[in-house]
PDB file of C-alpha atoms in Angstrom:
ATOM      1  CA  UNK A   1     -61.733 -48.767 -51.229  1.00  0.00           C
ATOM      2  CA  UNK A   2     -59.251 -51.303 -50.378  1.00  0.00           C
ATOM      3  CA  UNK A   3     -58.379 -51.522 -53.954  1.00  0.00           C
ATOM      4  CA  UNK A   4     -57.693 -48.304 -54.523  1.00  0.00           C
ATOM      5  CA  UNK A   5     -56.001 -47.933 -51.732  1.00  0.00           C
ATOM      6  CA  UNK A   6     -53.035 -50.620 -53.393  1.00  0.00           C
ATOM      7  CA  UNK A   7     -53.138 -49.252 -56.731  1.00  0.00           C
ATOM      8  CA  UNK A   8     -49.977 -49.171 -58.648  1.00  0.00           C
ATOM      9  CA  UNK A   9     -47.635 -46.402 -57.870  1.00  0.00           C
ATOM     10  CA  UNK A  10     -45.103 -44.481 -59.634  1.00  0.00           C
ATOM     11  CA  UNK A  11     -42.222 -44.638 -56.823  1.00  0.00           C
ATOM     12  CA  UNK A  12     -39.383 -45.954 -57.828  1.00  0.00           C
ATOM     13  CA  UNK A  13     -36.038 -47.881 -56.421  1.00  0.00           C
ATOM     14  CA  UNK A  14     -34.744 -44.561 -55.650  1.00  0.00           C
ATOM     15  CA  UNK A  15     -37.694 -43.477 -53.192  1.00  0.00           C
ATOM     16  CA  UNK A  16     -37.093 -46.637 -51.423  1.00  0.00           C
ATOM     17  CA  UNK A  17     -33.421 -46.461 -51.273  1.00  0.00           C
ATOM     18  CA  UNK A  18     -33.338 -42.884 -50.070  1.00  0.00           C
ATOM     19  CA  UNK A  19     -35.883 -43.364 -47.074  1.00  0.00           C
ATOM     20  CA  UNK A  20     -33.925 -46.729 -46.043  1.00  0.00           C
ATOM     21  CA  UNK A  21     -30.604 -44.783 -46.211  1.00  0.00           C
ATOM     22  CA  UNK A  22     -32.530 -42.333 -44.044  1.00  0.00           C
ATOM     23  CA  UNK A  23     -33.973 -44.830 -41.645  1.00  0.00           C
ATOM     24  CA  UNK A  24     -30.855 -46.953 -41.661  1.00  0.00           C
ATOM     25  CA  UNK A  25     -28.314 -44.444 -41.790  1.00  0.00           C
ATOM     26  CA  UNK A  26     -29.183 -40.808 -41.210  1.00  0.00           C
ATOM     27  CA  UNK A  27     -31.573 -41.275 -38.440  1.00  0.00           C
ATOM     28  CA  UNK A  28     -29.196 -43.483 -36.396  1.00  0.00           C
ATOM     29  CA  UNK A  29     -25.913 -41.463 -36.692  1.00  0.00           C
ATOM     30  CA  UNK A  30     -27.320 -38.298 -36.542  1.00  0.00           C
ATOM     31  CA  UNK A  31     -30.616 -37.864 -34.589  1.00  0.00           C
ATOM     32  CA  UNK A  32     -30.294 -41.089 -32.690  1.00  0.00           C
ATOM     33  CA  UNK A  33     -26.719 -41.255 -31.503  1.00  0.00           C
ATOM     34  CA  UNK A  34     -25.221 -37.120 -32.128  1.00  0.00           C
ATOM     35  CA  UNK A  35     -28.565 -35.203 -31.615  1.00  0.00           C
ATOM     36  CA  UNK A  36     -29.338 -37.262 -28.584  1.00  0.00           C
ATOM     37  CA  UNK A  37     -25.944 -36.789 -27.101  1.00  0.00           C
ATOM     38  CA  UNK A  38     -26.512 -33.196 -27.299  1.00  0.00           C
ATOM     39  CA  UNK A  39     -30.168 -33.340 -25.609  1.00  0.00           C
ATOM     40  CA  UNK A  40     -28.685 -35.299 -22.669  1.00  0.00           C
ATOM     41  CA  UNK A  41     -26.255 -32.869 -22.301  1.00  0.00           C
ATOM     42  CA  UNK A  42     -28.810 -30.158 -22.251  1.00  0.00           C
ATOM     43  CA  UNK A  43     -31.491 -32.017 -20.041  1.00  0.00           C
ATOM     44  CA  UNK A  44     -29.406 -34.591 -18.199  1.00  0.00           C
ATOM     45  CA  UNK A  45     -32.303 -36.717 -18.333  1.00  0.00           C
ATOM     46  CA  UNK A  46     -32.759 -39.384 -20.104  1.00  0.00           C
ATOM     47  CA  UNK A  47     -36.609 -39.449 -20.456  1.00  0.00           C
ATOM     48  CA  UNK A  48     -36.588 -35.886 -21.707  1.00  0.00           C
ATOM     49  CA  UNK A  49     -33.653 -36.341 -24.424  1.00  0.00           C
ATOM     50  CA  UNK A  50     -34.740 -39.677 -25.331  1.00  0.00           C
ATOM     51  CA  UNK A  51     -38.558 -37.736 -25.698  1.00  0.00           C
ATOM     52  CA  UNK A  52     -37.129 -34.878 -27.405  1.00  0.00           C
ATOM     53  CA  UNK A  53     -34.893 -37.065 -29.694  1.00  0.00           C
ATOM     54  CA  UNK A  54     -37.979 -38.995 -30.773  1.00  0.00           C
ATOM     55  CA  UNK A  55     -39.962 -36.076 -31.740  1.00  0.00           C
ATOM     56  CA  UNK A  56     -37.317 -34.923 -34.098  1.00  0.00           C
ATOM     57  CA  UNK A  57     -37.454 -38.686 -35.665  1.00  0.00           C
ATOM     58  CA  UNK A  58     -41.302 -38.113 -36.068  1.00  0.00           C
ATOM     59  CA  UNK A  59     -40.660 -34.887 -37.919  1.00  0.00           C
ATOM     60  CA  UNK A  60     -37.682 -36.198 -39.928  1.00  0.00           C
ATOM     61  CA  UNK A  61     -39.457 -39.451 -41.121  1.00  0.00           C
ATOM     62  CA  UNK A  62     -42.890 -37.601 -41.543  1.00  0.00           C
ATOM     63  CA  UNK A  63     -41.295 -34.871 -43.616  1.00  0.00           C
ATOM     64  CA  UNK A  64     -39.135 -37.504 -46.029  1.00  0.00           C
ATOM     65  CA  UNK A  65     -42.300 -38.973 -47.023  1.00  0.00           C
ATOM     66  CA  UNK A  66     -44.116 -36.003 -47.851  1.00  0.00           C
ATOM     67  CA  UNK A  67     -40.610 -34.664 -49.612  1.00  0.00           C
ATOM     68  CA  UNK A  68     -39.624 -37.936 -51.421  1.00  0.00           C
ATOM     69  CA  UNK A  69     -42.891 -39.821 -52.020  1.00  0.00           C
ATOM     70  CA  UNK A  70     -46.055 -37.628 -51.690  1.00  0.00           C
ATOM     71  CA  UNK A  71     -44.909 -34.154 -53.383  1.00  0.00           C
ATOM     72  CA  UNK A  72     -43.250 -35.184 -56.177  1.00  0.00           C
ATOM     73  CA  UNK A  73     -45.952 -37.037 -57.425  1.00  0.00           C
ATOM     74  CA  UNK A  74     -48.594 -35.271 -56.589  1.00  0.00           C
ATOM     75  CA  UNK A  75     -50.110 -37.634 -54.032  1.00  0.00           C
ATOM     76  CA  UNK A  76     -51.750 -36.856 -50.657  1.00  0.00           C
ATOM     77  CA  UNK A  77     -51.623 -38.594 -47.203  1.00  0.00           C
ATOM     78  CA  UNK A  78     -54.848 -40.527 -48.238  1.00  0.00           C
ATOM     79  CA  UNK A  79     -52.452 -42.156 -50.633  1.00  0.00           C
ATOM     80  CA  UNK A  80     -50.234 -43.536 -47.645  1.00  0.00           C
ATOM     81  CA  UNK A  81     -53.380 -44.522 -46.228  1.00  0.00           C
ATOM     82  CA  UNK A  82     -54.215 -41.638 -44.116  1.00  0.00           C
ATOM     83  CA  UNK A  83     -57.819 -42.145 -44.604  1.00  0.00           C
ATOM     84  CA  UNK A  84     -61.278 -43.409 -42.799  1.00  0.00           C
ATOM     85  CA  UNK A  85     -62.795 -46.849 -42.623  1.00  0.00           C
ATOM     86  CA  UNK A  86     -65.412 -48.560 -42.094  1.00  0.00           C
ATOM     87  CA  UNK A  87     -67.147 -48.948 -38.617  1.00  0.00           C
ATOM     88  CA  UNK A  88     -67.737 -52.278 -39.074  1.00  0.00           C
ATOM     89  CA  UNK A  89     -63.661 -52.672 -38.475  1.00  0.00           C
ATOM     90  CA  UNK A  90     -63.783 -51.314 -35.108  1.00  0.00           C
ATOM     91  CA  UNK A  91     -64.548 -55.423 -33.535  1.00  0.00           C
ATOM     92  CA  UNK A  92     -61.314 -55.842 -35.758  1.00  0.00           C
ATOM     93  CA  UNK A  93     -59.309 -53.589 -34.111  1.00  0.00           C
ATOM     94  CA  UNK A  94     -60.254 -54.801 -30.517  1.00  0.00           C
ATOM     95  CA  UNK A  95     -59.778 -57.857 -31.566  1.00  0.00           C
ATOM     96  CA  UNK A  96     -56.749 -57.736 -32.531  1.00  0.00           C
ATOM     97  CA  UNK A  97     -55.579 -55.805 -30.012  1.00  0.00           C
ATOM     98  CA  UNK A  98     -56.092 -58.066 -27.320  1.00  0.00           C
ATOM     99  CA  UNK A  99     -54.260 -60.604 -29.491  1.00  0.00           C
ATOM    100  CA  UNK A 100     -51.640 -58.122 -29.884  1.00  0.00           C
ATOM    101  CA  UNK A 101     -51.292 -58.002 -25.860  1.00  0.00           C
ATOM    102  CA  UNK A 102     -51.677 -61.522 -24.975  1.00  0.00           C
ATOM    103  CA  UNK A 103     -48.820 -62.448 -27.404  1.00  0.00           C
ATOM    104  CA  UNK A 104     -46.623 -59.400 -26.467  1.00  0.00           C
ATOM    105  CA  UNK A 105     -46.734 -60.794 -22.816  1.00  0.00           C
ATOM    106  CA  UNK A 106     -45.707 -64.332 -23.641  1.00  0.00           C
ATOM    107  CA  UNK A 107     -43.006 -62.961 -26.070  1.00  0.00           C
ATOM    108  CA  UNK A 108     -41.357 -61.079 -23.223  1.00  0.00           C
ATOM    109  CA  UNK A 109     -41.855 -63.688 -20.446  1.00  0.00           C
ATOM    110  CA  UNK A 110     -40.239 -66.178 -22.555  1.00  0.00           C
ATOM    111  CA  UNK A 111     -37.158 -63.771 -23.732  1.00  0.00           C
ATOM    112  CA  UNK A 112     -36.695 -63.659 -19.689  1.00  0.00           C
ATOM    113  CA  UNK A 113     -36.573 -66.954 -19.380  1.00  0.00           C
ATOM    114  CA  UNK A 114     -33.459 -66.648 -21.789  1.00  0.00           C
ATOM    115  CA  UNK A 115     -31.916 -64.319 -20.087  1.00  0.00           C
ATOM    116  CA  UNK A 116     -32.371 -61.677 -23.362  1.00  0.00           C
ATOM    117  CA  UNK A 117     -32.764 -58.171 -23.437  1.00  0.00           C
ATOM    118  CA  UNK A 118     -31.177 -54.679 -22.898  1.00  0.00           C
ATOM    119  CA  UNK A 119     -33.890 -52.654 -20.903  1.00  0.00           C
ATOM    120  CA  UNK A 120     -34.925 -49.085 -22.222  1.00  0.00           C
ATOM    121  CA  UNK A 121     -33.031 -46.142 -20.856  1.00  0.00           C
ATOM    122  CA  UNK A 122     -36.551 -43.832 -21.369  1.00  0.00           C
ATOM    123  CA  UNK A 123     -38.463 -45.957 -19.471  1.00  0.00           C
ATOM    124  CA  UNK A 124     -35.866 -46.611 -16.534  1.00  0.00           C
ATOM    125  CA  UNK A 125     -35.554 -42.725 -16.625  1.00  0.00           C
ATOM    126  CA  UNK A 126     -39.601 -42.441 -15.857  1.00  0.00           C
ATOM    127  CA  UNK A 127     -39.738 -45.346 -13.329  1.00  0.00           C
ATOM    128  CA  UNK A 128     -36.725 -43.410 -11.210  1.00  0.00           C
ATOM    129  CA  UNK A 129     -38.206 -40.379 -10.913  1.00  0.00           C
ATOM    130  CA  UNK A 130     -42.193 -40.962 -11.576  1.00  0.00           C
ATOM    131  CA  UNK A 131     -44.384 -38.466 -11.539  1.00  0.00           C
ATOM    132  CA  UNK A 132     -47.390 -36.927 -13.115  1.00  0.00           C
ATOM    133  CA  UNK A 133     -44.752 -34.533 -15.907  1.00  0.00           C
ATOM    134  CA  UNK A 134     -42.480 -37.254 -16.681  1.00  0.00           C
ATOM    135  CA  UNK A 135     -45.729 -39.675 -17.237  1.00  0.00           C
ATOM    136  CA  UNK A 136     -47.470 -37.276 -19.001  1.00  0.00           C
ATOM    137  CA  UNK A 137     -44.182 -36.899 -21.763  1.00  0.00           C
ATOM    138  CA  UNK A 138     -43.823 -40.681 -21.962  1.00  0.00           C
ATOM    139  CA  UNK A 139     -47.153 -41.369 -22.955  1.00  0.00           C
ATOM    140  CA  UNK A 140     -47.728 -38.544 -25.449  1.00  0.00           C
ATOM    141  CA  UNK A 141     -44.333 -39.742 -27.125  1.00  0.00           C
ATOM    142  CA  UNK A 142     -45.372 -43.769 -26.826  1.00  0.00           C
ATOM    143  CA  UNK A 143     -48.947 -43.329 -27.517  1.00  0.00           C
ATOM    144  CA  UNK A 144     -49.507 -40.381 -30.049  1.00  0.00           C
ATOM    145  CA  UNK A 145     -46.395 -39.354 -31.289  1.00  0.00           C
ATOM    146  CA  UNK A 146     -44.896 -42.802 -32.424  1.00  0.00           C
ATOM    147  CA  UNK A 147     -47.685 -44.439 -33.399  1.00  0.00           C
ATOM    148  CA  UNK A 148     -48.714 -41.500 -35.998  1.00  0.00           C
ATOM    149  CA  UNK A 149     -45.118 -41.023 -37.728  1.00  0.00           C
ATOM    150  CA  UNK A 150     -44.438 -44.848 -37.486  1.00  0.00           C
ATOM    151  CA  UNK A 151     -47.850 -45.656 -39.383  1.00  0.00           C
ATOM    152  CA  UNK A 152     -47.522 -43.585 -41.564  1.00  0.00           C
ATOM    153  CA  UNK A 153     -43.720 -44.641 -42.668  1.00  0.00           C
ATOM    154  CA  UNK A 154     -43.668 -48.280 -42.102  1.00  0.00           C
ATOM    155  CA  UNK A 155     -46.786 -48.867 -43.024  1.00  0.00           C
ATOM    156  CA  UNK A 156     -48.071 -46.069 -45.175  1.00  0.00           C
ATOM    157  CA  UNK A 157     -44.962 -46.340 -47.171  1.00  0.00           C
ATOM    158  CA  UNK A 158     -42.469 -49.039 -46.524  1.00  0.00           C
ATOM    159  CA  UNK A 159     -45.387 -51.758 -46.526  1.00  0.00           C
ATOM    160  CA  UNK A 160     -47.194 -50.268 -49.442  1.00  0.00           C
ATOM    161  CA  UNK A 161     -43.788 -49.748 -51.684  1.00  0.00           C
ATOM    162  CA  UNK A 162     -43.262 -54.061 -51.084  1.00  0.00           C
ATOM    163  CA  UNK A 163     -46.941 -54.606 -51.701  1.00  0.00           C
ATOM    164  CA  UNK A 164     -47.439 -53.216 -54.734  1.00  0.00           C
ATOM    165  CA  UNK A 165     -43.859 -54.512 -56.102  1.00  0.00           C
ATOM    166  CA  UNK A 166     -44.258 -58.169 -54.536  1.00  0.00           C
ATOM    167  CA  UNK A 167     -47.619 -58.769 -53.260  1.00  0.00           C
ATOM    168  CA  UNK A 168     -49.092 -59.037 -49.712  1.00  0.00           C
ATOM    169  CA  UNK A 169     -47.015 -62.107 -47.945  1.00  0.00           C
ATOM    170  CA  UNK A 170     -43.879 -60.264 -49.070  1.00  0.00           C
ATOM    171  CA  UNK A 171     -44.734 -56.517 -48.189  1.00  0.00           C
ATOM    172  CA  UNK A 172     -45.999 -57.853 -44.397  1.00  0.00           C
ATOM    173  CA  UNK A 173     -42.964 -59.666 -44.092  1.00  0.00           C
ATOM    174  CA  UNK A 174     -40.343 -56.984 -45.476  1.00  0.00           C
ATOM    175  CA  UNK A 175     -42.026 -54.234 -43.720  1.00  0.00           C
ATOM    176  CA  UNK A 176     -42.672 -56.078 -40.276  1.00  0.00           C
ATOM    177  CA  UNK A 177     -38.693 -57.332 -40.218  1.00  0.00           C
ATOM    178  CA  UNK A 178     -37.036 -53.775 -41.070  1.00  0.00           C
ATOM    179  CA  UNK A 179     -39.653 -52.213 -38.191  1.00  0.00           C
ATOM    180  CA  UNK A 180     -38.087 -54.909 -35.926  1.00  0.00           C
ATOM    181  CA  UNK A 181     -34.533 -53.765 -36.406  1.00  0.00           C
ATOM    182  CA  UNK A 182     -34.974 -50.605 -36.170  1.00  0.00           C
ATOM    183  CA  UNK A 183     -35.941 -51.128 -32.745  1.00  0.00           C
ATOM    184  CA  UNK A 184     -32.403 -52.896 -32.067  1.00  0.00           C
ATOM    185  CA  UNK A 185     -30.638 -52.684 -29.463  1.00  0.00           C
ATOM    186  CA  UNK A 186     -33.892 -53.614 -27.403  1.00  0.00           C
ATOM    187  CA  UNK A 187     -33.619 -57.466 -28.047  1.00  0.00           C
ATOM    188  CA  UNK A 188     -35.828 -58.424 -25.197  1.00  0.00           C
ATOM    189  CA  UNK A 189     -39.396 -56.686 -27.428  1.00  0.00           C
ATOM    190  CA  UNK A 190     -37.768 -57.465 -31.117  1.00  0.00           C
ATOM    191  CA  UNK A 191     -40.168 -60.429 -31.655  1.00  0.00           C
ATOM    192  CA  UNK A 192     -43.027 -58.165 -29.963  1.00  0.00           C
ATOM    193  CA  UNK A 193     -41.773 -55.725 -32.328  1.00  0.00           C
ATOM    194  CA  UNK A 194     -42.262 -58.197 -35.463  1.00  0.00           C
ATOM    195  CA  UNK A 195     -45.506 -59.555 -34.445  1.00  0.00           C
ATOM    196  CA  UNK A 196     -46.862 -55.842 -34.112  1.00  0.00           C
ATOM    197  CA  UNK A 197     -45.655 -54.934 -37.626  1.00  0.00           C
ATOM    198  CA  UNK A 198     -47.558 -58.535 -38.940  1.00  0.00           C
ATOM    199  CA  UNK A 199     -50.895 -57.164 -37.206  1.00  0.00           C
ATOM    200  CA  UNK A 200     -50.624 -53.229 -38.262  1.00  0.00           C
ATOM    201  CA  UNK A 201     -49.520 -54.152 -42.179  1.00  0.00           C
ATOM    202  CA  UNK A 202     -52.515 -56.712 -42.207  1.00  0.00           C
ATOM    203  CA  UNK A 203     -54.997 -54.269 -40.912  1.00  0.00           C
ATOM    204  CA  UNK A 204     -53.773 -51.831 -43.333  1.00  0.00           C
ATOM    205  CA  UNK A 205     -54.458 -54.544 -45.995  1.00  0.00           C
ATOM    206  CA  UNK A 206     -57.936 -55.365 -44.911  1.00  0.00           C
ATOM    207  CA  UNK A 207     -59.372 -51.891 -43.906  1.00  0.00           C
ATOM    208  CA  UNK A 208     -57.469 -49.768 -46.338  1.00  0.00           C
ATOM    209  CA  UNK A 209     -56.191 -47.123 -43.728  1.00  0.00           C
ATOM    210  CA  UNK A 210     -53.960 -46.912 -41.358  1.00  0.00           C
ATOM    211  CA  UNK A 211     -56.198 -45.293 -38.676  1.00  0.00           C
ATOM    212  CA  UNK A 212     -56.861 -49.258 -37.162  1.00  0.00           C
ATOM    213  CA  UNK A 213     -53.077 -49.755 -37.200  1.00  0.00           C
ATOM    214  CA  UNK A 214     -52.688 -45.683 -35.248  1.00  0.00           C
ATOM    215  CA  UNK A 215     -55.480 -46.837 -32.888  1.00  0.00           C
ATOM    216  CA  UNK A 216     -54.412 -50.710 -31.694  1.00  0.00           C
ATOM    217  CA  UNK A 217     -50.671 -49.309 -31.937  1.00  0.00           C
ATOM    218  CA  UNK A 218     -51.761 -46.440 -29.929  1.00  0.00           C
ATOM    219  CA  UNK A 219     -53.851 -48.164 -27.152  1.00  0.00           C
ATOM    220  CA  UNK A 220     -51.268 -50.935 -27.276  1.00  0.00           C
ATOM    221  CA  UNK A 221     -48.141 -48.265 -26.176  1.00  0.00           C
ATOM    222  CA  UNK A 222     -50.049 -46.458 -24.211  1.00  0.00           C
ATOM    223  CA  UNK A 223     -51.443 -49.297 -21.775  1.00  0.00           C
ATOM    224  CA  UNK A 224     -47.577 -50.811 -21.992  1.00  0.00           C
ATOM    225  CA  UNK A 225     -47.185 -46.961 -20.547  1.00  0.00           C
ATOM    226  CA  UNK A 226     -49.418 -47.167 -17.603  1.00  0.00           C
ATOM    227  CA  UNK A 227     -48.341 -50.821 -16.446  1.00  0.00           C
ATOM    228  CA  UNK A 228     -44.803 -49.570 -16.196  1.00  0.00           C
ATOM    229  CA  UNK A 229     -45.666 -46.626 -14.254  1.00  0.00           C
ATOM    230  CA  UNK A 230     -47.889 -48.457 -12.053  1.00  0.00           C
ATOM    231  CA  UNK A 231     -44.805 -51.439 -11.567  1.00  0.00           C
TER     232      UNK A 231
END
């Protein structure tokens, strides 16, 4: 299955181009910075624009890589890896979630320690005015919504594209460093950011689906969800 899954594919420089000009470019200027002006001028909140904002992103990114690299080849979501796996891969994903976690809370201790970091506007939004709405919205954005559209995109295609053209060391590496700039400006989870794109591209690579990668990414955003409600 796993071979299969990284057969040779028929995009081309000009898929890849286009959906890094969209997640460089596009999504940044337009969604990120003009879109969510508008939304905080709508909501004055910044939970709910920074929520709302995000769930365009989902729909933009999901909808370029049905538009530029499923359609016009005729491929289906199985062939981003939007398929099942094997049970047996379930003590994988526990696994390395808790490695995911453990690492996560050294990374951030020790960016403390050097005084790095700009902290998230969503999440300051939720801890100023908690309650059960606002918690409900920031964990259906952390834990379903990114975790689907980010799978699929950074994994499904951006770590697949790499793969095939370069091999595995390259497409983990490639793949993990542009999902850690995208995440820029927050420099104090950038290397928490990296070492969850190492672990999602490699269980992508061993199970052949990027269900384990949705479920550890998941579970991992939604428990970072919980702790900061509960802080």
């Amino acid at each position: 299955m796993v071979k299969n899954t990284f057969k040779s594919m028929n995009w081309t420089n000009k898929d890849m181009i286009l959906l890094l000009f969209i997640t460089f470019i596009a999504v940044p200027v337009i969604i990120e910075h003009l879109l969510h002006q508008f939304f905080y001028f709508v909501f004055q909140d910044r939970l709910y624009s920074g929520t709302t904002t995000g769930f365009v992103m989902s729909l933009v990114f999901t909808v370029s890589v049905y538009s530029i690299a499923l359609k016009p080849y005729g491929l289906k979501w199985a062939d981003v890896g939007f398929r099942s796996f094997s049970k047996r891969y379930w003590k994988s994903i526990i696994g390395w979630l808790i490695i995911l976690i453990v690492a996560s809370v050294f990374l951030v201790l020790l960016m403390e320690q050097m005084k790095l970091g700009i902290e998230n506007s969503k999440t300051n939004s939720m801890q100023s005015n908690l309650n059960w709405l606002t918690f409900a919205i920031a964990f259906i954005s952390a834990a379903i919504i990114s975790p689907l559209y980010e799978e699929i995109f950074y994994r499904g295609f951006i770590y697949k594209w790499f793969r095939v053209k370069w091999g595995v060391t390259a497409g983990i590496l490639i793949s993990s460093i542009i999902f850690t700039i995208v995440h820029i400006p927050t420099f104090n989870t950038l290397p928490v950011n990296f070492v969850s794109g190492v672990i999602f591209a490699w269980t992508y690579e061993k199970s052949g689906s990027i269900l384990p990668a949705i479920i550890i990414h998941s579970l991992f955003n939604g428990t970072a969800v919980i702790l900061t409600a509960l802080a």
